[in-house]
Phi, psi and omega in degrees: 000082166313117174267119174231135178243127155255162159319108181304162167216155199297328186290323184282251223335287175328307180307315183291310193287324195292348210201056144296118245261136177297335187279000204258308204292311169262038175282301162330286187296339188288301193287338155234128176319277181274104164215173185200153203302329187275312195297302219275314183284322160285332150316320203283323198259041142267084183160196143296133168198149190210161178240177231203094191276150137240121182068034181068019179234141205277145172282305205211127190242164162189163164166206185213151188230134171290135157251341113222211185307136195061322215228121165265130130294120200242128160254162154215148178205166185186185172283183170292346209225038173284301198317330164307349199272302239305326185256016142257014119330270145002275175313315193285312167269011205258312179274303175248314207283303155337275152001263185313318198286312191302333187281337167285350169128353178320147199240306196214155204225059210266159201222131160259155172224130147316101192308350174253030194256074159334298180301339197247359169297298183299289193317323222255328146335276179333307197292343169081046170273141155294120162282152100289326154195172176266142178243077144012106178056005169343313234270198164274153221017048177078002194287155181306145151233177154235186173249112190254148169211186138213168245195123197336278152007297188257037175239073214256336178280295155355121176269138185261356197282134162339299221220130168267134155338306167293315179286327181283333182300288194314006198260335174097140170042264163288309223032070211262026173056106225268214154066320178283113217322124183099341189328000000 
């Protein structure tokens, strides 16, 4: 089962969003009144965003979009058949996503999780994010979430270089830097 991460497009993300994984949707849903799969797949492509294929059918969307200057929000959401992406999901942002977000200037990198969403507690370790705190009532009906980040400071391995090796493969070709809106 070849695993690939390409350049989101609003048709995989829409596909992905449309066909979530239960730990995703009420994760979704706790944080937005009104959504829908194309809103949520057009939200996805302001920033970096890339998707995560298994067997060429898309799986898993994730990236980070700036909210303003310096401090990014990193999303991920999927299918049922994400949990296969995760560790070159894993890799891929540890070599370019990570990368790209600090060469733009990133200050800081926040992430929220459902506080009963066991799996994306345990990723976001991994991924070597700091809990910061738990947020009481975030979600809708009150539910918890917390906040993970990470933070110039703990990026000492991070490359700071424009453009990687790795980041020009993903970008494709062209290097038309991919995921952005208007791209």
């Amino acid at each position: 089962m070849p695993i690939r991460i390409v350049p989101a497009t609003l048709r995989d993300l829409s596909y992905i969003a449309a066909n979530l994984r239960p730990e995703d949707r009420a994760e979704i849903d706790c944080q937005l009144d009104h959504w829908s799969p194309a809103l949520l797949a057009l939200t996805a492509l302001q920033g970096f965003a890339y998707v995560a294929e298994l067997d060429g059918n898309p799986e898993a969307g994730f990236g980070a979009a700036e909210q303003r200057g310096g401090l990014w929000i990193a999303w991920s959401w999927g299918t049922c058949r994400m949990r296969r992406c995760v560790p070159e999901i894993t890799r891929f942002f540890h070599a370019v996503l990570g990368p790209q977000v600090a060469a733009k200037g990133a200050w800081r990198v926040e992430a929220r999780a459902l506080a009963d969403n066991e799996l994306a507690l345990r990723w976001l370790d991994r991924l070597g994010a700091t809990q910061r705190c738990r947020l009481p009532g975030y979600g809708r009906n009150g539910k918890d979430f917390f906040l993970y980040d990470w933070t110039r400071e703990g990026w000492n391995n991070v490359s700071l270089s424009k453009t990687t090796g790795t980041e020009a493969a993903a970008a494709g070709a062209d290097r038309a830097g991919q995921g952005r809106a208007g791209a």
